[in-house]
Short mmCIF file of C-alpha atoms and ligand atoms in Angstrom, two decimals:
data_model
loop_
_atom_site.label_atom_id
_atom_site.label_comp_id
_atom_site.label_asym_id
_atom_site.label_seq_id
_atom_site.Cartn_x
_atom_site.Cartn_y
_atom_site.Cartn_z
CA UNK A 1 14.98 5.08 -24.31
CA UNK A 2 18.32 6.87 -24.40
CA UNK A 3 19.02 9.43 -21.74
CA UNK A 4 19.58 12.89 -23.15
CA UNK A 5 23.31 13.76 -23.08
CA UNK A 6 22.48 17.07 -21.42
CA UNK A 7 21.05 15.16 -18.45
CA UNK A 8 23.93 12.74 -18.29
CA UNK A 9 26.77 15.11 -18.81
CA UNK A 10 25.58 18.45 -17.49
CA UNK A 11 28.11 19.65 -14.95
CA UNK A 12 25.29 21.01 -12.81
CA UNK A 13 23.20 17.83 -12.89
CA UNK A 14 22.63 16.87 -9.30
CA UNK A 15 22.58 13.30 -8.10
CA UNK A 16 18.82 13.69 -7.72
CA UNK A 17 18.40 14.76 -11.36
CA UNK A 18 20.48 11.88 -12.58
CA UNK A 19 18.55 9.42 -10.45
CA UNK A 20 15.22 10.83 -11.62
CA UNK A 21 16.31 10.34 -15.21
CA UNK A 22 17.07 6.70 -14.38
CA UNK A 23 13.45 6.18 -13.40
CA UNK A 24 12.48 7.21 -16.94
CA UNK A 25 15.07 4.82 -18.28
CA UNK A 26 13.77 1.98 -16.09
CA UNK A 27 10.15 2.63 -17.02
CA UNK A 28 10.97 2.78 -20.72
CA UNK A 29 12.66 -0.60 -20.37
CA UNK A 30 9.67 -2.13 -18.63
CA UNK A 31 7.21 -0.60 -21.10
CA UNK A 32 9.03 -1.80 -24.20
CA UNK A 33 7.30 -4.55 -26.18
CA UNK A 34 10.53 -6.46 -26.71
CA UNK A 35 11.90 -9.03 -24.31
CA UNK A 36 15.49 -8.45 -25.41
CA UNK A 37 16.86 -5.64 -27.54
CA UNK A 38 19.92 -7.75 -28.29
CA UNK A 39 20.92 -11.44 -28.07
CA UNK A 40 24.52 -12.65 -27.78
CA UNK A 41 26.12 -15.96 -26.88
CA UNK A 42 27.07 -16.29 -23.17
CA UNK A 43 30.77 -16.30 -23.97
CA UNK A 44 30.42 -13.12 -26.03
CA UNK A 45 28.70 -11.46 -23.07
CA UNK A 46 31.41 -12.79 -20.75
CA UNK A 47 34.11 -11.23 -22.89
CA UNK A 48 32.23 -7.95 -23.07
CA UNK A 49 31.53 -7.65 -19.35
CA UNK A 50 34.18 -9.43 -17.31
CA UNK A 51 37.12 -7.04 -17.30
CA UNK A 52 39.80 -6.01 -14.82
CA UNK A 53 38.95 -3.21 -12.43
CA UNK A 54 40.43 -0.04 -13.97
CA UNK A 55 42.69 2.14 -11.83
CA UNK A 56 41.00 5.34 -12.96
CA UNK A 57 37.60 6.48 -11.77
CA UNK A 58 34.70 6.63 -14.22
CA UNK A 59 32.05 9.30 -13.90
CA UNK A 60 28.56 8.18 -12.98
CA UNK A 61 27.28 9.69 -16.22
CA UNK A 62 29.72 7.59 -18.25
CA UNK A 63 28.82 4.47 -16.29
CA UNK A 64 25.13 4.99 -16.99
CA UNK A 65 25.91 5.54 -20.67
CA UNK A 66 27.94 2.32 -20.74
CA UNK A 67 25.16 0.45 -18.96
CA UNK A 68 22.64 1.70 -21.53
CA UNK A 69 24.84 0.78 -24.43
CA UNK A 70 26.32 -2.56 -23.35
CA UNK A 71 24.24 -4.15 -20.60
CA UNK A 72 20.64 -2.99 -20.81
CA UNK A 73 19.98 -4.21 -24.38
CA UNK A 74 20.95 -7.72 -23.24
CA UNK A 75 18.67 -7.66 -20.19
CA UNK A 76 15.48 -9.70 -20.15
CA UNK A 77 12.29 -7.70 -19.82
CA UNK A 78 9.85 -10.01 -18.08
CA UNK A 79 7.22 -7.27 -18.15
CA UNK A 80 7.16 -7.56 -21.97
CA UNK A 81 3.79 -8.91 -23.13
CA UNK A 82 5.74 -11.41 -25.25
CA UNK A 83 7.40 -12.99 -22.22
CA UNK A 84 4.92 -15.77 -21.60
CA UNK A 85 6.84 -18.39 -19.61
CA UNK A 86 6.84 -17.02 -16.04
CA UNK A 87 5.11 -14.22 -14.21
CA UNK A 88 7.78 -12.24 -12.44
CA UNK A 89 6.90 -8.95 -14.13
CA UNK A 90 7.89 -6.76 -11.17
CA UNK A 91 5.99 -3.86 -12.72
CA UNK A 92 3.28 -2.89 -10.28
CA UNK A 93 3.62 0.90 -9.87
CA UNK A 94 3.08 0.82 -6.11
CA UNK A 95 5.58 -2.01 -5.75
CA UNK A 96 8.17 -0.06 -7.74
CA UNK A 97 7.54 2.93 -5.46
CA UNK A 98 7.93 0.72 -2.39
CA UNK A 99 11.17 -0.74 -3.74
CA UNK A 100 12.65 2.69 -4.36
CA UNK A 101 11.68 4.00 -0.96
CA UNK A 102 13.01 0.91 0.79
CA UNK A 103 16.30 1.35 -1.05
CA UNK A 104 16.59 5.00 -0.11
CA UNK A 105 15.62 4.62 3.50
CA UNK A 106 18.06 1.73 4.14
CA UNK A 107 16.26 0.34 7.15
CA UNK A 108 17.65 -2.81 8.71
CA UNK A 109 15.02 -5.12 10.14
CA UNK A 110 17.56 -7.09 12.09
CA UNK A 111 16.65 -4.72 14.97
CA UNK A 112 13.71 -2.42 15.55
CA UNK A 113 14.57 0.26 18.09
CA UNK A 114 17.29 2.17 16.26
CA UNK A 115 17.45 0.27 12.97
CA UNK A 116 13.88 0.19 11.68
CA UNK A 117 11.49 1.99 14.01
CA UNK A 118 8.50 1.91 11.62
CA UNK A 119 9.62 -0.64 9.02
CA UNK A 120 9.34 -3.52 11.49
CA UNK A 121 5.66 -2.78 11.96
CA UNK A 122 5.01 -2.54 8.22
CA UNK A 123 6.47 -6.06 8.03
CA UNK A 124 4.22 -7.25 10.85
CA UNK A 125 1.18 -5.67 9.16
CA UNK A 126 1.95 -7.44 5.87
CA UNK A 127 2.48 -10.77 7.60
CA UNK A 128 -0.90 -10.38 9.29
CA UNK A 129 -2.55 -9.60 5.91
CA UNK A 130 -0.95 -12.73 4.48
CA UNK A 131 -2.17 -14.79 7.43
CA UNK A 132 -5.63 -13.41 6.93
CA UNK A 133 -5.64 -14.30 3.21
CA UNK A 134 -4.44 -17.83 4.02
CA UNK A 135 -7.14 -18.15 6.69
CA UNK A 136 -4.87 -18.30 9.74
CA UNK A 137 -6.06 -16.52 12.88
CA UNK A 138 -3.79 -13.79 14.29
CA UNK A 139 -3.72 -12.52 17.86
CA UNK A 140 -5.40 -9.19 18.64
CA UNK A 141 -2.96 -6.30 18.07
CA UNK A 142 -2.34 -5.52 21.78
CA UNK A 143 -1.00 -9.06 22.13
CA UNK A 144 1.56 -8.53 19.37
CA UNK A 145 4.39 -7.70 21.73
CA UNK A 146 7.30 -9.56 20.12
CA UNK A 147 8.38 -10.84 16.70
CA UNK A 148 7.19 -14.27 17.76
CA UNK A 149 3.61 -13.09 17.70
CA UNK A 150 3.87 -11.86 14.10
CA UNK A 151 3.16 -15.39 12.88
CA UNK A 152 5.66 -15.51 10.05
CA UNK A 153 8.80 -14.24 8.49
CA UNK A 154 9.62 -12.36 5.28
CA UNK A 155 12.37 -14.06 3.27
CA UNK A 156 14.21 -13.74 -0.03
CA UNK A 157 12.25 -16.35 -1.98
CA UNK A 158 10.25 -19.55 -2.01
CA UNK A 159 13.42 -21.61 -1.65
CA UNK A 160 14.31 -19.95 1.62
CA UNK A 161 10.74 -20.06 2.93
CA UNK A 162 10.59 -23.78 2.18
CA UNK A 163 13.94 -24.29 3.88
CA UNK A 164 12.71 -22.57 7.03
CA UNK A 165 9.57 -24.72 6.90
CA UNK A 166 11.78 -27.83 6.83
CA UNK A 167 13.72 -26.50 9.84
CA UNK A 168 10.43 -26.13 11.68
CA UNK A 169 9.49 -29.67 10.67
CA UNK A 170 12.82 -30.98 11.96
CA UNK A 171 12.51 -29.15 15.26
CA UNK A 172 8.90 -30.27 15.65
CA UNK A 173 9.89 -33.90 15.10
CA UNK A 174 13.09 -33.79 17.14
CA UNK A 175 12.91 -30.89 19.62
CA UNK A 176 16.36 -29.61 20.55
CA UNK A 177 18.01 -30.38 17.21
CA UNK A 178 19.00 -26.71 17.02
CA UNK A 179 21.34 -27.45 19.96
CA UNK A 180 22.19 -31.12 19.51
CA UNK A 181 22.39 -31.37 15.72
CA UNK A 182 20.76 -34.07 13.64
CA UNK A 183 21.39 -37.50 15.12
CA UNK A 184 19.14 -39.67 12.97
CA UNK A 185 18.75 -38.35 9.40
CA UNK A 186 17.01 -41.59 8.47
CA UNK A 187 14.00 -40.36 10.42
CA UNK A 188 13.91 -36.93 8.75
CA UNK A 189 12.16 -38.11 5.59
CA UNK A 190 9.88 -35.76 3.69
CA UNK A 191 7.03 -36.96 1.48
CA UNK A 192 6.67 -35.17 -1.87
CA UNK A 193 4.69 -35.84 -5.06
CA UNK A 194 6.81 -37.66 -7.65
CA UNK A 195 8.09 -35.73 -10.64
CA UNK A 196 6.35 -32.42 -9.93
CA UNK A 197 7.95 -31.14 -6.71
CA UNK A 198 10.26 -28.13 -6.54
CA UNK A 199 13.94 -28.90 -5.91
CA UNK A 200 14.00 -26.53 -2.92
CA UNK A 201 12.60 -29.22 -0.62
CA UNK A 202 15.28 -31.76 -1.48
CA UNK A 203 18.02 -29.10 -1.33
CA UNK A 204 16.80 -27.70 1.97
CA UNK A 205 17.01 -31.14 3.58
CA UNK A 206 20.65 -31.33 2.54
CA UNK A 207 21.30 -27.77 3.73
CA UNK A 208 19.84 -28.42 7.20
CA UNK A 209 21.69 -31.69 7.75
CA UNK A 210 18.79 -34.06 7.09
CA UNK A 211 20.47 -35.82 4.17
CA UNK A 212 18.60 -36.90 1.13
CA UNK A 213 15.54 -38.46 2.69
CA UNK A 214 12.80 -37.68 0.18
CA UNK A 215 9.98 -40.17 -0.25
CA UNK A 216 8.28 -39.70 -3.61
CA UNK A 217 4.65 -40.71 -3.95
CA UNK A 218 3.00 -41.33 -7.33
CA UNK A 219 0.71 -38.69 -8.73
CA UNK A 220 -2.56 -38.70 -10.57
CA UNK A 221 -3.15 -35.64 -12.77
CA UNK A 222 -0.26 -33.80 -11.05
CA UNK A 223 -1.75 -34.36 -7.58
CA UNK A 224 -0.93 -37.00 -5.00
CA UNK A 225 -2.41 -40.36 -5.77
CA UNK A 226 -4.29 -40.52 -2.46
CA UNK A 227 -4.13 -44.31 -2.15
CA UNK A 228 -0.38 -44.09 -2.80
CA UNK A 229 -0.07 -41.39 -0.15
CA UNK A 230 -1.91 -43.54 2.42
CA UNK A 231 0.32 -46.46 1.57
CA UNK A 232 3.57 -44.43 1.82
CA UNK A 233 2.54 -42.96 5.16
CA UNK A 234 1.77 -46.39 6.55
CA UNK A 235 4.94 -47.95 5.16
CA UNK A 236 7.32 -45.18 6.29
CA UNK A 237 5.43 -44.00 9.36
CA UNK A 238 8.49 -43.90 11.66
CA UNK A 239 10.75 -42.16 9.16
CA UNK A 240 8.49 -39.29 8.18
CA UNK A 241 9.24 -35.77 9.41
CA UNK A 242 7.03 -33.80 7.01
CA UNK A 243 4.61 -33.99 4.11
CA UNK A 244 4.71 -31.29 1.42
CA UNK A 245 1.73 -30.39 -0.75
CA UNK A 246 1.82 -27.97 -3.67
CA UNK A 247 -0.85 -25.33 -3.94
CA UNK A 248 0.27 -24.81 -7.52
CA UNK A 249 3.28 -26.88 -8.52
CA UNK A 250 6.18 -25.30 -10.41
CA UNK A 251 5.30 -26.86 -13.74
CA UNK A 252 1.54 -26.88 -14.36
CA UNK A 253 0.47 -24.97 -11.23
CA UNK A 254 -1.95 -27.75 -10.39
CA UNK A 255 -3.38 -27.24 -6.92
CA UNK A 256 -3.29 -30.24 -4.62
CA UNK A 257 -6.42 -31.69 -2.98
CA UNK A 258 -5.29 -29.83 0.11
CA UNK A 259 -8.08 -30.88 2.43
CA UNK A 260 -7.95 -34.54 1.44
CA UNK A 261 -4.17 -34.66 1.86
CA UNK A 262 -4.50 -32.97 5.24
CA UNK A 263 -7.09 -35.47 6.44
CA UNK A 264 -5.00 -38.44 5.35
CA UNK A 265 -1.79 -37.12 6.91
CA UNK A 266 -3.44 -36.24 10.20
CA UNK A 267 -4.97 -39.69 10.50
CA UNK A 268 -2.01 -41.78 9.25
CA UNK A 269 1.02 -39.74 10.37
CA UNK A 270 -0.23 -37.27 12.97
CA UNK A 271 3.32 -36.33 14.09
CA UNK A 272 4.32 -35.15 10.60
CA UNK A 273 4.67 -31.44 9.85
CA UNK A 274 2.30 -30.50 7.06
CA UNK A 275 3.64 -27.84 4.72
CA UNK A 276 1.89 -26.19 1.79
CA UNK A 277 4.05 -24.59 -0.88
CA UNK A 278 1.69 -21.89 -2.16
CA UNK A 279 4.26 -19.91 -4.12
CA UNK A 280 1.70 -19.86 -6.93
CA UNK A 281 -1.55 -20.84 -5.20
CA UNK A 282 -1.39 -17.82 -2.91
CA UNK A 283 -2.99 -15.80 -5.69
CA UNK A 284 -6.15 -17.92 -5.41
CA UNK A 285 -6.73 -16.46 -1.94
CA UNK A 286 -7.11 -12.95 -3.41
CA UNK A 287 -10.60 -13.48 -4.81
CA UNK A 288 -13.70 -15.09 -3.30
CA UNK A 289 -14.31 -16.73 -6.70
CA UNK A 290 -10.93 -18.53 -6.75
CA UNK A 291 -10.46 -19.10 -3.01
CA UNK A 292 -12.19 -22.52 -3.20
CA UNK A 293 -9.15 -23.82 -5.09
CA UNK A 294 -7.06 -23.73 -1.91
CA UNK A 295 -9.77 -24.94 0.41
CA UNK A 296 -8.14 -26.44 3.52
CA UNK A 297 -4.84 -24.54 3.27
CA UNK A 298 -5.47 -22.98 6.69
CA UNK A 299 -5.19 -26.47 8.23
CA UNK A 300 -1.52 -26.77 7.23
CA UNK A 301 1.24 -26.13 9.79
CA UNK A 302 3.07 -23.73 7.49
CA UNK A 303 2.54 -22.06 4.13
CA UNK A 304 5.10 -20.57 1.72
CA UNK A 305 3.97 -17.61 -0.38
CA UNK A 306 6.06 -15.96 -3.09
CA UNK A 307 4.78 -12.47 -3.96
CA UNK A 308 7.49 -11.83 -6.55
CA UNK A 309 5.75 -14.51 -8.59
CA UNK A 310 2.14 -13.49 -8.12
CA UNK A 311 1.92 -9.83 -7.07
CA UNK A 312 4.01 -8.15 -9.78
CA UNK A 313 6.49 -6.92 -7.17
CA UNK A 314 10.22 -6.68 -7.90
CA UNK A 315 12.60 -9.36 -6.57
CA UNK A 316 13.15 -10.78 -4.08
CA UNK A 317 10.41 -11.35 -1.57
CA UNK A 318 8.62 -14.32 -0.12
CA UNK A 319 7.20 -15.23 3.27
CA UNK A 320 6.62 -18.23 5.45
CA UNK A 321 3.56 -18.07 7.67
CA UNK A 322 2.72 -20.60 10.37
CA UNK A 323 -0.58 -21.81 11.78
CA UNK A 324 0.78 -21.68 15.33
CA UNK A 325 1.60 -18.01 15.53
CA UNK A 326 4.65 -18.65 17.74
CA UNK A 327 6.07 -21.64 15.83
CA UNK A 328 9.21 -19.74 14.81
CA UNK A 329 10.33 -19.59 18.45
CA UNK A 330 11.64 -23.13 17.98
CA UNK A 331 14.26 -22.02 15.46
CA UNK A 332 15.17 -18.60 16.81
CA UNK A 333 18.73 -17.50 17.49
CA UNK A 334 20.02 -14.89 19.90
CA UNK A 335 23.08 -12.75 20.29
CA UNK A 336 24.13 -10.26 22.92
CA UNK A 337 25.85 -8.26 20.20
CA UNK A 338 22.58 -7.13 18.68
CA UNK A 339 18.98 -8.16 18.59
CA UNK A 340 18.25 -8.23 22.31
CA UNK A 341 14.85 -6.69 21.85
CA UNK A 342 11.31 -7.92 21.38
CA UNK A 343 10.78 -6.65 17.86
CA UNK A 344 14.11 -7.66 16.32
CA UNK A 345 13.32 -9.76 13.23
CA UNK A 346 16.96 -10.85 13.25
CA UNK A 347 15.99 -13.39 15.88
CA UNK A 348 13.49 -15.25 13.71
CA UNK A 349 15.07 -15.10 10.28
CA UNK A 350 17.50 -18.00 9.85
CA UNK A 351 20.49 -17.50 7.54
CA UNK A 352 20.07 -13.72 7.51
CA UNK A 353 21.84 -10.94 9.36
CA UNK A 354 21.16 -7.49 7.97
CA UNK A 355 17.65 -7.58 6.63
CA UNK A 356 16.26 -5.28 3.90
CA UNK A 357 12.81 -3.71 4.04
CA UNK A 358 11.33 -6.05 1.43
CA UNK A 359 7.87 -5.75 2.89
CA UNK A 360 7.43 -2.08 1.94
CA UNK A 361 6.74 -2.95 -1.70
CA UNK A 362 4.13 -5.48 -0.51
CA UNK A 363 2.54 -2.97 1.83
CA UNK A 364 2.37 -0.42 -0.99
CA UNK A 365 0.98 -2.90 -3.52
CA UNK A 366 -1.65 -4.34 -1.24
CA UNK A 367 -2.81 -0.92 -0.08
CA UNK A 368 -2.80 0.46 -3.64
CA UNK A 369 -5.06 -2.35 -4.87
CA UNK A 370 -7.09 -3.08 -1.77
CA UNK A 371 -8.86 -6.41 -1.45
CA UNK A 372 -11.05 -5.69 -4.46
CA UNK A 373 -8.13 -4.71 -6.65
CA UNK A 374 -6.21 -7.86 -5.74
CA UNK A 375 -9.28 -9.92 -6.60
CA UNK A 376 -9.59 -8.14 -9.97
CA UNK A 377 -5.90 -8.82 -10.65
CA UNK A 378 -6.24 -12.56 -10.25
CA UNK A 379 -9.58 -12.77 -12.06
CA UNK A 380 -8.06 -11.03 -15.09
CA UNK A 381 -5.26 -13.61 -15.19
CA UNK A 382 -7.79 -16.41 -15.08
CA UNK A 383 -9.72 -14.80 -17.94
CA UNK A 384 -6.52 -14.61 -20.02
CA UNK A 385 -5.93 -18.30 -19.29
CA UNK A 386 -9.46 -19.15 -20.51
CA UNK A 387 -8.67 -17.29 -23.76
CA UNK A 388 -5.46 -19.24 -24.15
CA UNK A 389 -7.18 -22.58 -23.55
CA UNK A 390 -9.79 -21.77 -26.21
CA UNK A 391 -7.09 -20.70 -28.64
CA UNK A 392 -4.90 -23.77 -28.12
CA UNK A 393 -7.86 -26.16 -28.29
CA UNK A 394 -9.01 -24.68 -31.59
CA UNK A 395 -5.69 -25.50 -33.28
CA UNK A 396 -5.29 -29.03 -34.64
CA UNK A 397 -1.53 -29.38 -34.06
CA UNK A 398 -1.63 -28.46 -30.38
CA UNK A 399 -2.31 -30.72 -27.41
CA UNK A 400 -2.99 -29.45 -23.91
CA UNK A 401 -1.66 -31.60 -21.05
CA UNK A 402 -4.13 -30.49 -18.39
CA UNK A 403 -7.00 -28.23 -17.41
CA UNK A 404 -5.22 -25.26 -15.85
CA UNK A 405 -6.08 -24.60 -12.20
CA UNK A 406 -4.26 -21.28 -12.02
CA UNK A 407 -2.23 -19.36 -14.60
CA UNK A 408 -0.05 -22.01 -16.28
CA UNK A 409 -0.86 -24.22 -19.24
CA UNK A 410 1.52 -26.92 -20.50
CA UNK A 411 1.02 -28.03 -24.10
CA UNK A 412 2.76 -29.88 -26.91
CA UNK A 413 3.05 -29.05 -30.55
CA UNK A 414 2.35 -32.20 -32.57
CA UNK A 415 4.01 -32.81 -35.94
CA UNK A 416 1.45 -33.28 -38.77
CA UNK A 417 0.18 -36.84 -39.10
CA UNK A 418 1.04 -37.73 -35.49
CA UNK A 419 -0.83 -40.93 -34.72
CA UNK A 420 -2.40 -40.30 -31.32
CA UNK A 421 -2.98 -44.02 -30.82
CA UNK A 422 0.74 -44.84 -31.25
CA UNK A 423 2.59 -41.53 -30.87
CA UNK A 424 6.33 -41.28 -31.48
CA UNK A 425 7.23 -39.63 -28.16
CA UNK A 426 10.91 -39.18 -28.96
CA UNK A 427 10.00 -37.30 -32.07
CA UNK A 428 7.36 -35.16 -30.36
CA UNK A 429 9.71 -34.31 -27.49
CA UNK A 430 12.53 -33.57 -29.90
CA UNK A 431 10.45 -31.16 -31.99
CA UNK A 432 9.15 -29.38 -28.87
CA UNK A 433 12.69 -29.04 -27.51
CA UNK A 434 13.83 -27.60 -30.81
CA UNK A 435 10.92 -25.16 -30.87
CA UNK A 436 11.89 -24.00 -27.40
CA UNK A 437 15.53 -23.68 -28.43
CA UNK A 438 14.62 -21.51 -31.41
CA UNK A 439 12.30 -19.31 -29.36
CA UNK A 440 15.13 -18.78 -26.92
CA UNK A 441 17.69 -18.02 -29.61
CA UNK A 442 15.37 -15.58 -31.43
CA UNK A 443 14.34 -13.86 -28.21
CA UNK A 444 11.12 -12.46 -29.65
CA UNK A 445 8.79 -14.70 -27.63
CA UNK A 446 9.38 -16.68 -24.48
CA UNK A 447 7.61 -19.85 -23.38
CA UNK A 448 9.05 -22.08 -20.66
CA UNK A 449 9.91 -25.76 -21.03
CA UNK A 450 10.52 -28.63 -18.60
CA UNK A 451 10.11 -32.38 -18.39
CA UNK A 452 7.05 -33.88 -16.76
CA UNK A 453 5.40 -37.31 -16.53
CA UNK A 454 2.58 -37.69 -19.04
CA UNK A 455 -0.70 -37.50 -17.08
CA UNK A 456 -2.27 -39.78 -19.67
CA UNK A 457 -2.71 -37.62 -22.78
CA UNK A 458 -0.29 -39.62 -24.98
CA UNK A 459 1.32 -42.41 -22.98
CA UNK A 460 0.74 -42.46 -19.24
CA UNK A 461 3.85 -41.91 -17.13
CA UNK A 462 6.33 -41.33 -20.00
CA UNK A 463 8.48 -38.18 -19.78
CA UNK A 464 7.20 -35.30 -21.91
CA UNK A 465 8.88 -31.99 -22.77
CA UNK A 466 5.97 -29.59 -23.21
CA UNK A 467 6.01 -25.84 -23.66
CA UNK A 468 4.32 -23.70 -21.05
CA UNK A 469 2.30 -20.52 -21.33
CA UNK A 470 1.64 -18.38 -18.26
CA UNK A 471 -1.10 -15.76 -17.98
CA UNK A 472 0.20 -13.65 -15.09
CA UNK A 473 1.38 -10.63 -17.08
CA UNK A 474 -1.44 -8.05 -17.23
CA UNK A 475 -0.20 -6.82 -20.64
CA UNK A 476 -1.10 -10.10 -22.39
CA UNK A 477 -4.00 -9.70 -24.83
CA UNK A 478 -5.49 -11.87 -27.58
CA UNK A 479 -2.78 -10.54 -29.89
CA UNK A 480 -0.04 -12.21 -27.82
CA UNK A 481 -2.06 -15.39 -27.28
CA UNK A 482 -2.56 -15.86 -31.02
CA UNK A 483 0.86 -14.47 -31.88
CA UNK A 484 2.83 -16.95 -29.82
CA UNK A 485 0.75 -19.90 -31.05
CA UNK A 486 1.30 -18.78 -34.67
CA UNK A 487 5.02 -18.60 -33.96
CA UNK A 488 5.15 -22.06 -32.38
CA UNK A 489 3.17 -23.53 -35.27
CA UNK A 490 5.41 -21.89 -37.81
CA UNK A 491 8.59 -23.06 -36.07
CA UNK A 492 7.19 -26.58 -35.64
CA UNK A 493 6.37 -26.87 -39.33
CA UNK A 494 9.76 -25.48 -40.29
CA UNK A 495 11.55 -27.96 -37.99
CA UNK A 496 9.59 -30.95 -39.30
CA UNK A 497 10.43 -29.91 -42.87
CA UNK A 498 14.11 -29.74 -41.91
CA UNK A 499 14.23 -32.98 -39.94
CA UNK A 500 11.96 -35.18 -42.05
CA UNK A 501 8.64 -36.93 -41.49
CA UNK A 502 7.53 -38.66 -38.31
CA UNK A 503 7.92 -42.41 -37.81
CA UNK A 504 4.14 -42.79 -38.05
CA UNK A 505 3.89 -40.99 -41.39
CA UNK A 506 6.71 -43.13 -42.83
CA UNK A 507 4.78 -46.28 -42.08
C1 PLP B 1 6.33 -24.28 -6.31
C2 PLP B 1 7.61 -23.51 -6.11
N1 PLP B 1 8.21 -23.53 -4.92
C3 PLP B 1 9.35 -22.85 -4.69
C4 PLP B 1 9.94 -22.11 -5.69
C5 PLP B 1 11.20 -21.35 -5.41
O1 PLP B 1 10.93 -19.99 -5.36
P1 PLP B 1 12.09 -18.88 -5.45
O2 PLP B 1 12.58 -18.92 -6.85
O3 PLP B 1 11.38 -17.62 -5.09
O4 PLP B 1 13.14 -19.26 -4.46
C6 PLP B 1 9.35 -22.09 -6.95
C7 PLP B 1 9.98 -21.33 -8.05
O5 PLP B 1 9.64 -21.44 -9.19
C8 PLP B 1 8.15 -22.80 -7.17
O6 PLP B 1 7.54 -22.80 -8.37
#
């Protein structure tokens, strides 16, 4: 959509009129089928965009026109039904409304009394809804008299929520570290599943002074190998500060055996903090039919949720909720400058000073859907995933790596005449990497790619580079499911023609 010049350049156009016209522009962008209107090399974009600050002022109308002409066509539209690699569509109408209103009202949740009289309580309401979905008990409302009885904290993303969880783990293991600093990083180890964890855990340990003490345990089908977990806990008992389980890992979204992991950790390493990263798995709590997938999550000490991944809300919003409603007291900070009041979220949000009203878009979205609407949202995504699985399984040159638990499916394209009994993994990985590269360069479709240990489909434990489809976007229909598979097949065949036959077919 191009804004009409009369709107942009009319001398009488008020700020409000101009801003209203930008909503049309934003919606047209989200509604477009395309992911990108234009692709350029990074250096070409650098040279286009990175300029000196001019001395002269530019009118807002001219800036919007320049944005439309130069920047917007290069922007990624993740709400496009052809963007099939992630789920951060940010297109829920109520969430967009909440984002706009939060921007206009400019509340600052660092304090409550003068800074965010009502916003603070919207945040508390949302945290209590999250706790309820997870299965954590919350105190009766009259007992909610401080931020420490809210039972969680809204953050900027899963990385920050996980970092705060690791701070809680550290303080739980070594009370007083907030004052004394870390004295024995060797005893701050965190157990994670090998090869499938998210880097935020390792990074957060470095950020909070715990070093690089990650203990990786082997996996079986993208979940902890439970015997391996028992063994690691026994072997490293004195070093372990926390155990992390993924309710939907970042690659295949496989949900951990949460209850079994809990039972093992509580019996073998009872002092360890047990954290569930449910950035993805949170969506399973929306519907009674999918809730069983995260059975036992309410037994964990803390849970990360990441609504910008699973609730179609714009960036950036996540939350950490804790089983012990007052757990965040242990890592609070105080200042006599500001925040000397019971409902100041500034006291319980590490790393953050001024704090935006990110929870308004959640409040709007959750109210607009209601429990039933949220359930319908997740059930639709699961139905789309079932369609994808059927489609991929019906095609001879495609190989699925797993049975999807949630909304992600990793698969490989196999060159013709691949011998499944002695597959040429280098060749298969190479072709799949090239397919991904071409998809990215063309910009018409998007599938994600990563490396992952083979769960046993070709050669157990070897690194694979599959493509990944995700079924979060509500605009995906059979047309996109078939369309992207046709495209992958076509690119794969083209690449094998260009690069020659496989090792197996030469034999
Ligand atoms: C399992 C998991 N945890 C944490 C994160 C980090 O979330 P964010 O990008 O919101 O910081 C991701 C992101 O993909 C993830 O998949």
